[in-house]
CSV table of C-alpha atoms and ligand atoms in Angstrom, one decimal:
chain,number,residue,atom,x,y,z
B,67,MET,CA,213.3,115.5,179.2
B,68,ILE,CA,212.5,112.2,180.9
B,69,PHE,CA,208.8,110.9,181.7
B,70,THR,CA,208.8,108.0,184.0
B,71,ILE,CA,205.5,106.3,184.4
B,72,LEU,CA,204.5,104.0,187.1
B,73,THR,CA,201.7,101.9,186.0
B,74,LEU,CA,200.0,98.4,186.4
B,75,PHE,CA,199.4,98.5,182.5
B,76,PRO,CA,202.7,99.4,180.7
B,77,SER,CA,201.4,98.0,177.3
B,78,LEU,CA,198.8,100.9,177.3
B,79,PHE,CA,201.7,103.3,176.5
B,80,GLU,CA,203.3,101.4,173.6
B,81,SER,CA,201.4,102.9,170.6
B,82,PRO,CA,200.7,106.4,171.9
B,83,LEU,CA,204.3,107.1,172.7
B,84,ASN,CA,205.6,105.6,169.4
B,85,GLU,CA,203.8,107.8,166.9
B,86,SER,CA,204.0,111.3,165.3
B,87,LEU,CA,205.6,114.3,167.3
B,88,ILE,CA,206.6,112.2,170.3
B,89,LYS,CA,208.0,109.4,168.3
B,90,LYS,CA,210.2,112.0,166.4
B,91,ALA,CA,211.2,113.7,169.5
B,92,ARG,CA,212.2,110.4,170.9
B,93,ASP,CA,214.3,109.5,167.9
B,94,ARG,CA,216.0,113.0,168.3
B,95,GLY,CA,216.9,112.3,171.8
B,96,ILE,CA,214.6,115.3,173.1
B,97,LEU,CA,212.3,113.1,174.9
B,98,ASP,CA,212.8,109.8,176.8
B,99,PHE,CA,210.3,107.5,178.4
B,100,ASN,CA,210.7,105.1,181.2
B,101,ILE,CA,207.8,102.8,181.8
B,102,VAL,CA,207.8,101.0,185.3
B,103,ASN,CA,205.5,98.1,186.0
B,104,VAL,CA,204.4,98.7,189.6
B,105,ARG,CA,203.4,94.9,189.8
B,106,ASP,CA,207.2,94.2,189.7
B,107,PHE,CA,207.6,95.9,193.2
B,108,ALA,CA,204.6,93.8,194.9
B,109,LEU,CA,205.7,92.2,198.1
B,110,ASP,CA,204.0,88.8,197.8
B,111,GLN,CA,204.4,86.0,195.5
B,112,HIS,CA,201.0,86.6,193.9
B,113,LYS,CA,202.1,90.1,193.0
B,114,THR,CA,199.2,91.6,194.7
B,115,CYS,CA,198.7,95.4,194.2
B,116,ASP,CA,195.1,95.9,195.4
B,117,ASP,CA,193.2,95.1,198.6
B,118,TYR,CA,189.9,95.5,200.1
B,119,PRO,CA,189.0,98.9,201.5
B,120,PHE,CA,189.2,99.4,205.3
B,121,GLY,CA,185.7,100.3,206.5
B,122,GLY,CA,184.1,98.2,203.7
B,123,GLY,CA,182.5,99.4,200.5
B,124,ALA,CA,182.6,98.5,196.8
B,125,GLY,CA,185.7,98.0,194.8
B,126,MET,CA,189.5,97.5,195.8
B,127,VAL,CA,192.1,100.0,196.7
B,128,MET,CA,195.6,100.2,195.2
B,129,LYS,CA,198.2,99.4,197.7
B,130,VAL,CA,200.9,101.9,198.7
B,131,GLU,CA,203.9,99.6,199.1
B,132,PRO,CA,204.3,98.4,195.5
B,133,ILE,CA,204.2,102.1,194.4
B,134,LEU,CA,206.9,103.0,197.0
B,135,GLY,CA,209.0,100.1,195.8
B,136,ALA,CA,208.7,101.6,192.2
B,137,MET,CA,209.6,105.1,193.4
B,138,ARG,CA,212.6,103.8,195.2
B,139,HIS,CA,213.7,102.0,192.0
B,140,VAL,CA,213.4,105.2,189.9
B,141,GLU,CA,215.5,107.1,192.5
B,142,GLN,CA,218.2,104.5,192.2
B,143,GLN,CA,217.9,104.4,188.4
B,144,MET,CA,218.3,108.2,188.3
B,145,GLY,CA,220.7,108.8,191.0
B,146,GLY,CA,218.5,111.4,192.8
B,147,ARG,CA,214.8,112.1,193.8
B,148,PRO,CA,212.6,113.3,190.9
B,149,HIS,CA,209.4,115.2,191.2
B,150,PHE,CA,206.5,112.6,191.6
B,151,THR,CA,203.0,113.4,190.3
B,152,LEU,CA,199.9,111.3,191.2
B,153,LEU,CA,197.0,111.4,188.7
B,154,THR,CA,193.9,111.6,190.5
B,155,PRO,CA,190.5,113.2,190.2
B,156,HIS,CA,191.2,114.9,193.5
B,157,GLY,CA,194.3,116.7,192.4
B,158,ARG,CA,194.6,120.2,191.1
B,159,LEU,CA,193.2,120.9,187.7
B,160,PHE,CA,195.6,120.4,184.9
B,161,SER,CA,196.0,123.4,182.5
B,162,GLN,CA,198.2,125.2,180.0
B,163,ASP,CA,200.0,126.9,182.9
B,164,VAL,CA,200.5,123.7,184.9
B,165,ALA,CA,201.8,121.9,181.6
B,166,SER,CA,204.2,124.9,181.3
B,167,GLY,CA,205.6,124.4,184.9
B,168,MET,CA,206.1,120.7,184.2
B,169,ALA,CA,207.9,121.3,180.8
B,170,ARG,CA,210.6,123.3,182.8
B,171,ARG,CA,211.5,120.0,184.7
B,172,ASN,CA,214.4,117.6,183.4
B,173,HIS,CA,212.4,114.6,184.8
B,174,VAL,CA,208.8,114.2,185.6
B,175,VAL,CA,207.3,110.8,187.2
B,176,LEU,CA,203.7,110.2,186.7
B,177,ILE,CA,201.9,107.8,189.0
B,178,CYS,CA,198.8,106.0,187.6
B,179,GLY,CA,196.1,104.8,189.9
B,180,ARG,CA,193.6,102.1,189.2
B,181,TYR,CA,190.5,100.4,191.1
B,182,GLU,CA,189.0,102.9,193.5
B,183,GLY,CA,192.1,104.7,193.6
B,184,VAL,CA,195.3,104.7,195.7
B,185,ASP,CA,195.5,104.3,199.5
B,186,GLU,CA,195.4,108.0,200.9
B,187,ARG,CA,198.9,107.5,202.6
B,188,ILE,CA,200.7,107.9,199.2
B,189,SER,CA,200.2,111.5,199.5
B,190,SER,CA,202.9,111.6,202.1
B,191,TYR,CA,205.5,110.6,199.6
B,192,ILE,CA,204.5,112.5,196.5
B,193,ASP,CA,205.1,116.1,195.3
B,194,ASP,CA,201.9,117.0,193.3
B,195,GLU,CA,198.4,115.6,192.5
B,196,ILE,CA,196.9,116.5,189.2
B,197,SER,CA,193.5,116.0,187.8
B,198,ILE,CA,192.8,116.3,184.1
B,199,GLY,CA,189.2,117.2,184.5
B,200,ASP,CA,186.0,116.8,186.5
B,201,TYR,CA,185.2,113.3,185.4
B,202,VAL,CA,186.4,109.8,186.5
B,203,LEU,CA,188.6,107.7,184.3
B,204,SER,CA,189.1,104.0,185.0
B,205,GLY,CA,192.8,104.6,185.5
B,206,GLY,CA,195.6,107.2,185.4
B,207,GLU,CA,197.1,106.1,182.2
B,208,ALA,CA,194.8,108.0,179.9
B,209,ALA,CA,195.4,110.9,182.1
B,210,ALA,CA,199.1,110.4,182.1
B,211,LEU,CA,199.1,110.4,178.1
B,212,VAL,CA,197.0,113.7,178.3
B,213,VAL,CA,199.7,115.3,180.6
B,214,ILE,CA,202.5,113.9,178.5
B,215,ASP,CA,201.1,115.3,175.1
B,216,ALA,CA,200.5,118.7,176.5
B,217,VAL,CA,203.8,119.1,178.4
B,218,ALA,CA,206.0,117.5,175.5
B,219,ARG,CA,204.7,120.0,172.9
B,220,LEU,CA,206.2,122.7,175.2
B,221,VAL,CA,209.5,121.2,175.4
B,222,PRO,CA,211.8,123.1,173.1
B,223,GLY,CA,212.6,121.2,169.8
B,224,VAL,CA,209.5,118.9,170.0
B,225,ILE,CA,207.4,120.9,167.7
B,226,GLY,CA,209.1,121.7,164.5
B,227,ASN,CA,207.8,125.3,164.3
B,228,GLU,CA,208.3,126.9,167.7
B,229,GLN,CA,206.0,129.6,166.7
B,230,SER,CA,203.0,127.0,166.7
B,231,SER,CA,203.1,126.5,170.4
B,232,MET,CA,203.4,130.2,170.9
B,233,ASP,CA,200.1,130.9,169.0
B,234,GLU,CA,198.2,128.2,170.5
B,235,SER,CA,195.0,128.4,172.7
B,236,PHE,CA,195.4,129.4,176.3
B,237,ARG,CA,198.6,131.3,175.8
B,238,GLU,CA,197.7,134.7,177.5
B,239,SER,CA,194.3,133.2,178.5
B,240,LEU,CA,193.0,133.5,174.9
B,241,LEU,CA,191.6,130.7,172.6
B,242,GLU,CA,193.3,130.6,169.2
B,243,TYR,CA,192.1,132.4,166.1
B,244,PRO,CA,190.1,130.4,163.5
B,245,GLN,CA,192.5,128.5,161.0
B,246,TYR,CA,191.8,127.6,157.5
B,247,THR,CA,193.4,125.5,154.7
B,248,ARG,CA,192.8,124.7,151.0
B,249,PRO,CA,190.5,124.9,149.2
B,250,GLN,CA,189.5,128.6,149.3
B,251,CYS,CA,185.8,127.8,149.0
B,252,ILE,CA,183.6,124.7,150.3
B,253,ASN,CA,179.9,124.8,149.4
B,254,ASP,CA,180.0,128.5,149.6
B,255,LEU,CA,181.9,128.9,152.6
B,256,GLU,CA,184.7,131.2,151.8
B,257,VAL,CA,188.1,131.6,153.6
B,258,PRO,CA,188.0,135.2,155.2
B,259,SER,CA,189.6,137.4,152.4
B,260,VAL,CA,192.1,139.0,154.7
B,261,LEU,CA,194.0,135.6,155.1
B,262,LEU,CA,194.5,135.8,151.3
B,263,SER,CA,195.6,139.4,151.0
B,264,GLY,CA,199.3,138.9,151.9
B,265,ASN,CA,199.3,141.8,154.1
B,266,HIS,CA,200.9,140.4,157.4
B,267,GLU,CA,200.0,143.2,159.7
B,268,GLU,CA,196.4,143.0,158.7
B,269,ILE,CA,196.4,139.2,159.2
B,270,ARG,CA,197.9,139.8,162.6
B,271,ARG,CA,195.3,142.2,163.6
B,272,TRP,CA,192.5,140.1,162.3
B,273,ARG,CA,193.8,136.9,164.1
B,274,ARG,CA,194.1,138.7,167.4
B,275,LYS,CA,190.8,140.3,167.2
B,276,GLU,CA,189.2,136.9,166.2
B,277,SER,CA,191.0,135.3,168.9
B,278,ILE,CA,189.6,137.7,171.3
B,279,ARG,CA,186.2,137.4,169.9
B,280,ARG,CA,186.1,133.6,170.1
B,281,THR,CA,187.3,133.7,173.8
B,282,ILE,CA,184.6,136.3,174.8
B,283,LEU,CA,181.9,134.1,173.0
B,284,ARG,CA,183.0,130.7,174.1
B,285,ARG,CA,185.1,131.0,177.2
B,286,PRO,CA,184.3,134.2,178.9
B,287,ASP,CA,185.6,133.0,182.1
B,288,LEU,CA,189.2,133.2,180.6
B,289,MET,CA,188.8,136.9,180.0
B,290,ASP,CA,189.0,137.6,183.7
B,291,ARG,CA,192.7,136.6,183.5
B,292,PHE,CA,193.5,138.3,180.2
B,293,THR,CA,195.7,141.4,180.4
B,294,ALA,CA,194.6,143.5,177.3
B,295,SER,CA,196.8,146.0,175.6
B,296,GLN,CA,195.5,149.3,174.1
B,297,GLU,CA,195.1,147.5,170.8
B,298,ASP,CA,193.2,144.7,172.5
B,299,ARG,CA,190.8,147.0,174.4
B,300,ARG,CA,189.9,148.7,171.0
B,301,PHE,CA,189.2,145.2,169.6
B,302,ILE,CA,187.0,144.3,172.6
B,303,ARG,CA,185.0,147.6,172.2
B,304,GLU,CA,184.5,146.9,168.4
B,305,ILE,CA,183.4,143.2,169.2
B,306,MET,CA,181.0,144.4,171.8
B,307,GLU,CA,179.4,147.0,169.2
B,308,GLU,CA,179.4,144.2,166.7
B,309,LEU,CA,177.6,142.0,169.1
B,310,GLY,CA,175.2,144.7,169.8
B,311,GLU,CA,176.2,145.0,173.5
O,669,LIG,N1,187.1,106.1,193.4
O,669,LIG,C1,187.8,107.4,192.8
O,669,LIG,C2,186.9,108.5,192.9
O,669,LIG,O1,185.9,108.7,193.1
O,669,LIG,O2,187.5,109.7,193.2
O,669,LIG,C3,188.0,107.3,191.3
O,669,LIG,C4,189.1,106.2,191.1
O,669,LIG,S1,189.4,106.0,189.3
O,669,LIG,C5,188.2,104.8,189.0
O,669,LIG,C6,191.0,105.1,189.2
O,669,LIG,C7,192.2,106.0,188.8
O,669,LIG,O3,191.9,106.7,187.7
O,669,LIG,C8,192.6,107.1,189.9
O,669,LIG,O4,193.1,106.4,191.0
O,669,LIG,C9,193.5,107.9,189.0
O,669,LIG,O5,194.7,107.5,188.9
O,669,LIG,C10,192.6,107.8,187.6
O,669,LIG,N2,191.9,108.9,187.5
O,669,LIG,C11,190.4,108.9,187.2
O,669,LIG,N3,190.0,110.1,186.9
O,669,LIG,C12,190.9,111.0,186.8
O,669,LIG,C13,191.1,112.3,186.5
O,669,LIG,N4,190.0,113.0,186.3
O,669,LIG,N5,192.2,112.8,186.5
O,669,LIG,C14,193.4,112.1,186.7
O,669,LIG,N6,193.3,110.9,187.0
O,669,LIG,C15,192.1,110.2,187.1
């Protein structure tokens, strides 16, 4: 899978895309990154990429033409039109479902805004607008890295053990069960004994129930989208009784 990033700050991607899982996936040819400096496509000799907002007001607005130039360049490089996504606080909210949809594409282009955002007319040229949350970042680069990280781990072969991404939080609208590692006891805090039992079926049931318990307690909103099996419904009843409800 190829990620192309259109940015005014290419160096921000150097370290994060050259470490850990992503670095290994790059080395194995599973992921590829194409960082395009939008400033290279500015139309004037000063390489201007921002300008004053029409109507006045604070700050500068990112110009459309350099971004369009960078998009045309990517189309020529790739020999076709890829899927263009703008990172913006006005976009649809990024989620595990959105990440899964993106992971099915061969090529995703992420456009990073700066300043007070991009001239609104960019929306006529792009396919999607994504926000990573209800807060304002200084630029789309940090948001692009969040999207890349979440999408990359869903691309087959990126995570060594495919089961880990199957079990993770938000699959089936549930948070993941609690995880423990050695030592078995820290300051009187013991690992739940079932996890030491070696009984795989009991461990599976415990994890499933704790996953449901954690979701009910911490993110009850997710339960509205959860389709419970007969076993899950029994766990829910037990959890409610244990909680005294
Ligand atoms: N003035 C804009 C507003 O109030 O909506 C905020 C612009 S922000 C300072 C500059 C750039 O950061 C945006 O164009 C976008 O690319 C990126 N950005 C900021 N917050 C974001 C978020 N929550 N999700 C995705 N991108 C974000």
